[in-house]
C-alpha cells in the first residue's frame, strides 16, 4: 500500500493541462492500467527502453512495476491525451532502510509529445511526490546520448554525480555509458520558487 503522505500528494489528481494546444490529463496510476501501459511501452523506440530498470514492452515488466506501486515503493503519474497514455513520471524508492531519503526519478514520453514542455512538467509533478515522501535527494540516470533529457535535468538543477562506463547494452549488444545525475530536493524547491513556479 502507498504511504499516507504519498496519498496526500495525489489529492489534486486528476488534472488537465494544456501543452501547446494539446489537452493532457495527469492522473495517478492504477492496477487497471496494465494493458494501456503495455501498449505505451511497445510504442517506444528500442533506445528508450534500453536504460529502464524493467522492459515495459513486456507483460512481466509491467507486472513488476504495478507490484511496486501496490507495495508503495513506486509512485507514478500517468499523462494521457484523449486516446492513449503519452508519458509517465515516477519516483522510485528501494527497500534499503539506509537510503529511504533517496528517490530515483524516471520520466518517459511518447515521441509525439517531446519538445512540448510536458517533460519539465512531469519532473516537477514527480518532485511534489518526493516532497510528500520526505525524500531529500533525487537521482536520475540516462545514457550520454540522451541529450534532451540531460538538458532538461540540468536546467532543473541536477548535477552530474557519476559516469558508469559500459554498463548498458542495447539490443544489438553495443555498450553505452550510464550517467547518474542528482539534485537536493530543498535546492530544487528553492530554485522553483525563485522562478515563480511554486
PDB file of C-alpha atoms in Angstrom:
ATOM      1  CA  UNK A   1       0.000   0.000   0.000  1.00  0.00           C
ATOM      2  CA  UNK A   2       1.136   3.542  -0.714  1.00  0.00           C
ATOM      3  CA  UNK A   3       2.035   5.659   2.281  1.00  0.00           C
ATOM      4  CA  UNK A   4      -0.378   8.228   3.711  1.00  0.00           C
ATOM      5  CA  UNK A   5       1.972  11.070   2.730  1.00  0.00           C
ATOM      6  CA  UNK A   6       2.050   9.850  -0.861  1.00  0.00           C
ATOM      7  CA  UNK A   7      -1.741   9.631  -0.879  1.00  0.00           C
ATOM      8  CA  UNK A   8      -1.862  13.279   0.169  1.00  0.00           C
ATOM      9  CA  UNK A   9       0.438  14.218  -2.714  1.00  0.00           C
ATOM     10  CA  UNK A  10      -2.062  12.757  -5.172  1.00  0.00           C
ATOM     11  CA  UNK A  11      -5.073  14.631  -3.789  1.00  0.00           C
ATOM     12  CA  UNK A  12      -5.107  17.158  -6.658  1.00  0.00           C
ATOM     13  CA  UNK A  13      -5.335  14.483  -9.333  1.00  0.00           C
ATOM     14  CA  UNK A  14      -6.637  14.009 -11.889  1.00  0.00           C
ATOM     15  CA  UNK A  15      -5.896  17.371 -13.502  1.00  0.00           C
ATOM     16  CA  UNK A  16      -5.870  18.591 -17.073  1.00  0.00           C
ATOM     17  CA  UNK A  17      -3.139  20.759 -18.556  1.00  0.00           C
ATOM     18  CA  UNK A  18      -2.569  22.351 -21.953  1.00  0.00           C
ATOM     19  CA  UNK A  19       0.754  21.765 -23.701  1.00  0.00           C
ATOM     20  CA  UNK A  20       0.997  23.730 -26.940  1.00  0.00           C
ATOM     21  CA  UNK A  21      -2.700  23.401 -27.634  1.00  0.00           C
ATOM     22  CA  UNK A  22      -2.953  19.722 -26.695  1.00  0.00           C
ATOM     23  CA  UNK A  23      -5.004  18.756 -23.656  1.00  0.00           C
ATOM     24  CA  UNK A  24      -3.167  16.279 -21.422  1.00  0.00           C
ATOM     25  CA  UNK A  25      -4.728  14.611 -18.399  1.00  0.00           C
ATOM     26  CA  UNK A  26      -2.459  13.762 -15.464  1.00  0.00           C
ATOM     27  CA  UNK A  27      -3.582  11.114 -13.005  1.00  0.00           C
ATOM     28  CA  UNK A  28      -2.312   8.546 -10.555  1.00  0.00           C
ATOM     29  CA  UNK A  29      -1.548   5.110 -11.945  1.00  0.00           C
ATOM     30  CA  UNK A  30      -3.903   2.252 -11.084  1.00  0.00           C
ATOM     31  CA  UNK A  31      -3.738  -1.521 -11.316  1.00  0.00           C
ATOM     32  CA  UNK A  32      -6.290  -1.283 -14.152  1.00  0.00           C
ATOM     33  CA  UNK A  33      -3.747   0.486 -16.379  1.00  0.00           C
ATOM     34  CA  UNK A  34      -1.785  -2.674 -17.202  1.00  0.00           C
ATOM     35  CA  UNK A  35      -2.837  -3.016 -20.861  1.00  0.00           C
ATOM     36  CA  UNK A  36      -2.618   0.713 -21.583  1.00  0.00           C
ATOM     37  CA  UNK A  37       0.907   0.926 -20.129  1.00  0.00           C
ATOM     38  CA  UNK A  38       1.947  -2.144 -22.093  1.00  0.00           C
ATOM     39  CA  UNK A  39       0.699  -0.504 -25.301  1.00  0.00           C
ATOM     40  CA  UNK A  40       2.643   2.652 -24.394  1.00  0.00           C
ATOM     41  CA  UNK A  41       5.811   0.641 -23.721  1.00  0.00           C
ATOM     42  CA  UNK A  42       5.502  -1.153 -27.041  1.00  0.00           C
ATOM     43  CA  UNK A  43       5.161   2.170 -28.861  1.00  0.00           C
ATOM     44  CA  UNK A  44       8.542   3.446 -27.604  1.00  0.00           C
ATOM     45  CA  UNK A  45      11.742   3.291 -29.671  1.00  0.00           C
ATOM     46  CA  UNK A  46      14.115   0.500 -28.625  1.00  0.00           C
ATOM     47  CA  UNK A  47      16.660   3.065 -27.407  1.00  0.00           C
ATOM     48  CA  UNK A  48      14.179   4.456 -24.882  1.00  0.00           C
ATOM     49  CA  UNK A  49      13.711   1.018 -23.362  1.00  0.00           C
ATOM     50  CA  UNK A  50      17.433   0.424 -23.057  1.00  0.00           C
ATOM     51  CA  UNK A  51      18.122   2.296 -19.808  1.00  0.00           C
ATOM     52  CA  UNK A  52      14.886   1.473 -17.970  1.00  0.00           C
ATOM     53  CA  UNK A  53      15.084  -0.807 -14.931  1.00  0.00           C
ATOM     54  CA  UNK A  54      12.437  -3.072 -16.443  1.00  0.00           C
ATOM     55  CA  UNK A  55      11.308  -3.734 -20.001  1.00  0.00           C
ATOM     56  CA  UNK A  56       7.869  -2.108 -20.157  1.00  0.00           C
ATOM     57  CA  UNK A  57       7.239  -3.553 -23.595  1.00  0.00           C
ATOM     58  CA  UNK A  58       6.756  -6.944 -21.897  1.00  0.00           C
ATOM     59  CA  UNK A  59       3.980  -8.091 -19.575  1.00  0.00           C
ATOM     60  CA  UNK A  60       6.421  -9.239 -16.892  1.00  0.00           C
ATOM     61  CA  UNK A  61       7.961  -5.760 -16.740  1.00  0.00           C
ATOM     62  CA  UNK A  62       4.566  -4.118 -16.298  1.00  0.00           C
ATOM     63  CA  UNK A  63       3.595  -6.657 -13.640  1.00  0.00           C
ATOM     64  CA  UNK A  64       6.748  -5.871 -11.612  1.00  0.00           C
ATOM     65  CA  UNK A  65       6.046  -2.141 -11.958  1.00  0.00           C
ATOM     66  CA  UNK A  66       2.465  -2.486 -10.733  1.00  0.00           C
ATOM     67  CA  UNK A  67       3.606  -4.721  -7.875  1.00  0.00           C
ATOM     68  CA  UNK A  68       5.984  -1.943  -6.769  1.00  0.00           C
ATOM     69  CA  UNK A  69       3.104   0.540  -6.933  1.00  0.00           C
ATOM     70  CA  UNK A  70       0.960  -1.717  -4.766  1.00  0.00           C
ATOM     71  CA  UNK A  71       3.805  -2.113  -2.250  1.00  0.00           C
ATOM     72  CA  UNK A  72       4.221   1.671  -2.003  1.00  0.00           C
ATOM     73  CA  UNK A  73       7.787   1.760  -3.389  1.00  0.00           C
ATOM     74  CA  UNK A  74       6.841   3.225  -6.777  1.00  0.00           C
ATOM     75  CA  UNK A  75       4.753   6.383  -7.155  1.00  0.00           C
ATOM     76  CA  UNK A  76       3.638   7.100 -10.721  1.00  0.00           C
ATOM     77  CA  UNK A  77       1.781   9.864 -12.530  1.00  0.00           C
ATOM     78  CA  UNK A  78       0.435   8.998 -15.973  1.00  0.00           C
ATOM     79  CA  UNK A  79      -0.075  11.533 -18.759  1.00  0.00           C
ATOM     80  CA  UNK A  80      -2.719  10.748 -21.355  1.00  0.00           C
ATOM     81  CA  UNK A  81      -4.321  12.509 -24.282  1.00  0.00           C
ATOM     82  CA  UNK A  82      -7.884  11.746 -25.346  1.00  0.00           C
ATOM     83  CA  UNK A  83      -6.913   8.277 -26.536  1.00  0.00           C
ATOM     84  CA  UNK A  84      -3.748   6.795 -25.043  1.00  0.00           C
ATOM     85  CA  UNK A  85      -1.016   7.157 -22.419  1.00  0.00           C
ATOM     86  CA  UNK A  86       1.659   9.527 -23.728  1.00  0.00           C
ATOM     87  CA  UNK A  87       4.051   9.515 -20.786  1.00  0.00           C
ATOM     88  CA  UNK A  88       4.716   8.991 -17.109  1.00  0.00           C
ATOM     89  CA  UNK A  89       6.847  10.225 -14.262  1.00  0.00           C
ATOM     90  CA  UNK A  90       7.792   8.033 -11.351  1.00  0.00           C
ATOM     91  CA  UNK A  91       9.539   8.336  -8.028  1.00  0.00           C
ATOM     92  CA  UNK A  92      11.074   5.014  -7.019  1.00  0.00           C
ATOM     93  CA  UNK A  93      12.324   4.125  -3.537  1.00  0.00           C
ATOM     94  CA  UNK A  94      14.247   0.936  -2.956  1.00  0.00           C
ATOM     95  CA  UNK A  95      13.757  -1.297   0.063  1.00  0.00           C
ATOM     96  CA  UNK A  96      17.043  -0.437   1.792  1.00  0.00           C
ATOM     97  CA  UNK A  97      16.379   1.337   5.090  1.00  0.00           C
ATOM     98  CA  UNK A  98      19.605   3.333   4.919  1.00  0.00           C
ATOM     99  CA  UNK A  99      18.612   5.009   1.627  1.00  0.00           C
ATOM    100  CA  UNK A 100      14.947   5.832   2.178  1.00  0.00           C
ATOM    101  CA  UNK A 101      15.845   9.535   1.942  1.00  0.00           C
ATOM    102  CA  UNK A 102      16.873   8.991  -1.703  1.00  0.00           C
ATOM    103  CA  UNK A 103      14.483   8.520  -4.589  1.00  0.00           C
ATOM    104  CA  UNK A 104      15.050   7.883  -8.261  1.00  0.00           C
ATOM    105  CA  UNK A 105      13.062   9.812 -10.822  1.00  0.00           C
ATOM    106  CA  UNK A 106      12.049   8.277 -14.127  1.00  0.00           C
ATOM    107  CA  UNK A 107      10.314  10.233 -16.876  1.00  0.00           C
ATOM    108  CA  UNK A 108       9.424   8.761 -20.251  1.00  0.00           C
ATOM    109  CA  UNK A 109       7.387  10.415 -23.006  1.00  0.00           C
ATOM    110  CA  UNK A 110       5.965   9.277 -26.318  1.00  0.00           C
ATOM    111  CA  UNK A 111       7.850  10.722 -29.275  1.00  0.00           C
ATOM    112  CA  UNK A 112       4.863  12.826 -30.349  1.00  0.00           C
ATOM    113  CA  UNK A 113       4.793  14.946 -27.173  1.00  0.00           C
ATOM    114  CA  UNK A 114       8.514  15.582 -26.773  1.00  0.00           C
ATOM    115  CA  UNK A 115       9.574  19.202 -27.004  1.00  0.00           C
ATOM    116  CA  UNK A 116       6.197  20.469 -25.731  1.00  0.00           C
ATOM    117  CA  UNK A 117       7.273  21.209 -22.160  1.00  0.00           C
ATOM    118  CA  UNK A 118       5.489  18.128 -20.847  1.00  0.00           C
ATOM    119  CA  UNK A 119       8.769  16.561 -19.696  1.00  0.00           C
ATOM    120  CA  UNK A 120       9.606  19.504 -17.423  1.00  0.00           C
ATOM    121  CA  UNK A 121       6.101  19.484 -16.033  1.00  0.00           C
ATOM    122  CA  UNK A 122       6.258  15.749 -15.320  1.00  0.00           C
ATOM    123  CA  UNK A 123       9.559  16.225 -13.476  1.00  0.00           C
ATOM    124  CA  UNK A 124       8.017  18.958 -11.318  1.00  0.00           C
ATOM    125  CA  UNK A 125       4.984  16.802 -10.573  1.00  0.00           C
ATOM    126  CA  UNK A 126       7.264  13.944  -9.506  1.00  0.00           C
ATOM    127  CA  UNK A 127       9.081  16.333  -7.166  1.00  0.00           C
ATOM    128  CA  UNK A 128       5.800  17.128  -5.446  1.00  0.00           C
ATOM    129  CA  UNK A 129       5.517  13.411  -4.699  1.00  0.00           C
ATOM    130  CA  UNK A 130       9.124  13.351  -3.464  1.00  0.00           C
ATOM    131  CA  UNK A 131       8.373  16.223  -1.081  1.00  0.00           C
ATOM    132  CA  UNK A 132       5.343  14.402   0.323  1.00  0.00           C
ATOM    133  CA  UNK A 133       7.523  11.334   0.891  1.00  0.00           C
ATOM    134  CA  UNK A 134      10.167  13.465   2.655  1.00  0.00           C
ATOM    135  CA  UNK A 135      12.777  12.441   0.112  1.00  0.00           C
ATOM    136  CA  UNK A 136      15.910  14.581   0.411  1.00  0.00           C
ATOM    137  CA  UNK A 137      17.824  13.670  -2.729  1.00  0.00           C
ATOM    138  CA  UNK A 138      16.628  12.643  -6.180  1.00  0.00           C
ATOM    139  CA  UNK A 139      18.674  10.687  -8.705  1.00  0.00           C
ATOM    140  CA  UNK A 140      18.179  10.405 -12.463  1.00  0.00           C
ATOM    141  CA  UNK A 141      20.002   8.049 -14.794  1.00  0.00           C
ATOM    142  CA  UNK A 142      20.401   8.168 -18.558  1.00  0.00           C
ATOM    143  CA  UNK A 143      22.783   7.323 -21.348  1.00  0.00           C
ATOM    144  CA  UNK A 144      25.079  10.089 -22.585  1.00  0.00           C
ATOM    145  CA  UNK A 145      23.360  10.345 -25.949  1.00  0.00           C
ATOM    146  CA  UNK A 146      20.048  11.286 -24.350  1.00  0.00           C
ATOM    147  CA  UNK A 147      20.953  14.943 -24.750  1.00  0.00           C
ATOM    148  CA  UNK A 148      17.384  16.270 -24.488  1.00  0.00           C
ATOM    149  CA  UNK A 149      16.855  14.608 -21.124  1.00  0.00           C
ATOM    150  CA  UNK A 150      20.253  15.759 -19.881  1.00  0.00           C
ATOM    151  CA  UNK A 151      19.472  19.395 -20.749  1.00  0.00           C
ATOM    152  CA  UNK A 152      16.086  19.282 -19.016  1.00  0.00           C
ATOM    153  CA  UNK A 153      17.566  17.872 -15.822  1.00  0.00           C
ATOM    154  CA  UNK A 154      20.488  20.334 -15.894  1.00  0.00           C
ATOM    155  CA  UNK A 155      18.050  23.241 -16.250  1.00  0.00           C
ATOM    156  CA  UNK A 156      16.226  21.937 -13.196  1.00  0.00           C
ATOM    157  CA  UNK A 157      19.408  21.949 -11.094  1.00  0.00           C
ATOM    158  CA  UNK A 158      20.603  18.353 -11.435  1.00  0.00           C
ATOM    159  CA  UNK A 159      24.372  17.852 -11.377  1.00  0.00           C
ATOM    160  CA  UNK A 160      26.452  15.000 -12.763  1.00  0.00           C
ATOM    161  CA  UNK A 161      27.395  12.617  -9.954  1.00  0.00           C
ATOM    162  CA  UNK A 162      28.765   9.518 -11.648  1.00  0.00           C
ATOM    163  CA  UNK A 163      29.560   8.078 -15.050  1.00  0.00           C
ATOM    164  CA  UNK A 164      29.481   4.303 -15.232  1.00  0.00           C
ATOM    165  CA  UNK A 165      31.379   3.022 -18.246  1.00  0.00           C
ATOM    166  CA  UNK A 166      29.863   0.350 -20.474  1.00  0.00           C
ATOM    167  CA  UNK A 167      27.144  -0.748 -18.029  1.00  0.00           C
ATOM    168  CA  UNK A 168      24.258  -0.597 -20.526  1.00  0.00           C
ATOM    169  CA  UNK A 169      23.962  -2.869 -23.558  1.00  0.00           C
ATOM    170  CA  UNK A 170      21.440  -2.252 -26.296  1.00  0.00           C
ATOM    171  CA  UNK A 171      19.612  -4.990 -28.158  1.00  0.00           C
ATOM    172  CA  UNK A 172      22.383  -5.175 -30.723  1.00  0.00           C
ATOM    173  CA  UNK A 173      24.972  -5.803 -27.998  1.00  0.00           C
ATOM    174  CA  UNK A 174      26.600  -2.356 -28.205  1.00  0.00           C
ATOM    175  CA  UNK A 175      27.793  -0.948 -24.851  1.00  0.00           C
ATOM    176  CA  UNK A 176      26.828   2.502 -23.555  1.00  0.00           C
ATOM    177  CA  UNK A 177      27.920   4.627 -20.608  1.00  0.00           C
ATOM    178  CA  UNK A 178      25.355   5.449 -17.916  1.00  0.00           C
ATOM    179  CA  UNK A 179      25.233   8.947 -16.431  1.00  0.00           C
ATOM    180  CA  UNK A 180      23.819   9.429 -12.928  1.00  0.00           C
ATOM    181  CA  UNK A 181      22.648  12.937 -12.065  1.00  0.00           C
ATOM    182  CA  UNK A 182      21.298  14.153  -8.734  1.00  0.00           C
ATOM    183  CA  UNK A 183      19.746  17.146  -7.018  1.00  0.00           C
ATOM    184  CA  UNK A 184      18.928  18.064  -3.433  1.00  0.00           C
ATOM    185  CA  UNK A 185      15.135  18.370  -3.124  1.00  0.00           C
ATOM    186  CA  UNK A 186      15.283  21.538  -0.996  1.00  0.00           C
ATOM    187  CA  UNK A 187      17.554  23.174  -3.576  1.00  0.00           C
ATOM    188  CA  UNK A 188      15.160  22.206  -6.356  1.00  0.00           C
ATOM    189  CA  UNK A 189      12.195  23.693  -4.485  1.00  0.00           C
ATOM    190  CA  UNK A 190      14.112  26.890  -3.699  1.00  0.00           C
ATOM    191  CA  UNK A 191      15.065  27.278  -7.356  1.00  0.00           C
ATOM    192  CA  UNK A 192      11.477  26.646  -8.476  1.00  0.00           C
ATOM    193  CA  UNK A 193      10.130  29.234  -6.045  1.00  0.00           C
ATOM    194  CA  UNK A 194      12.762  31.756  -7.131  1.00  0.00           C
ATOM    195  CA  UNK A 195      11.426  31.481 -10.679  1.00  0.00           C
ATOM    196  CA  UNK A 196       7.799  31.727  -9.577  1.00  0.00           C
ATOM    197  CA  UNK A 197       6.978  28.055 -10.123  1.00  0.00           C
ATOM    198  CA  UNK A 198       5.724  27.256  -6.642  1.00  0.00           C
TER     199      UNK A 198
END
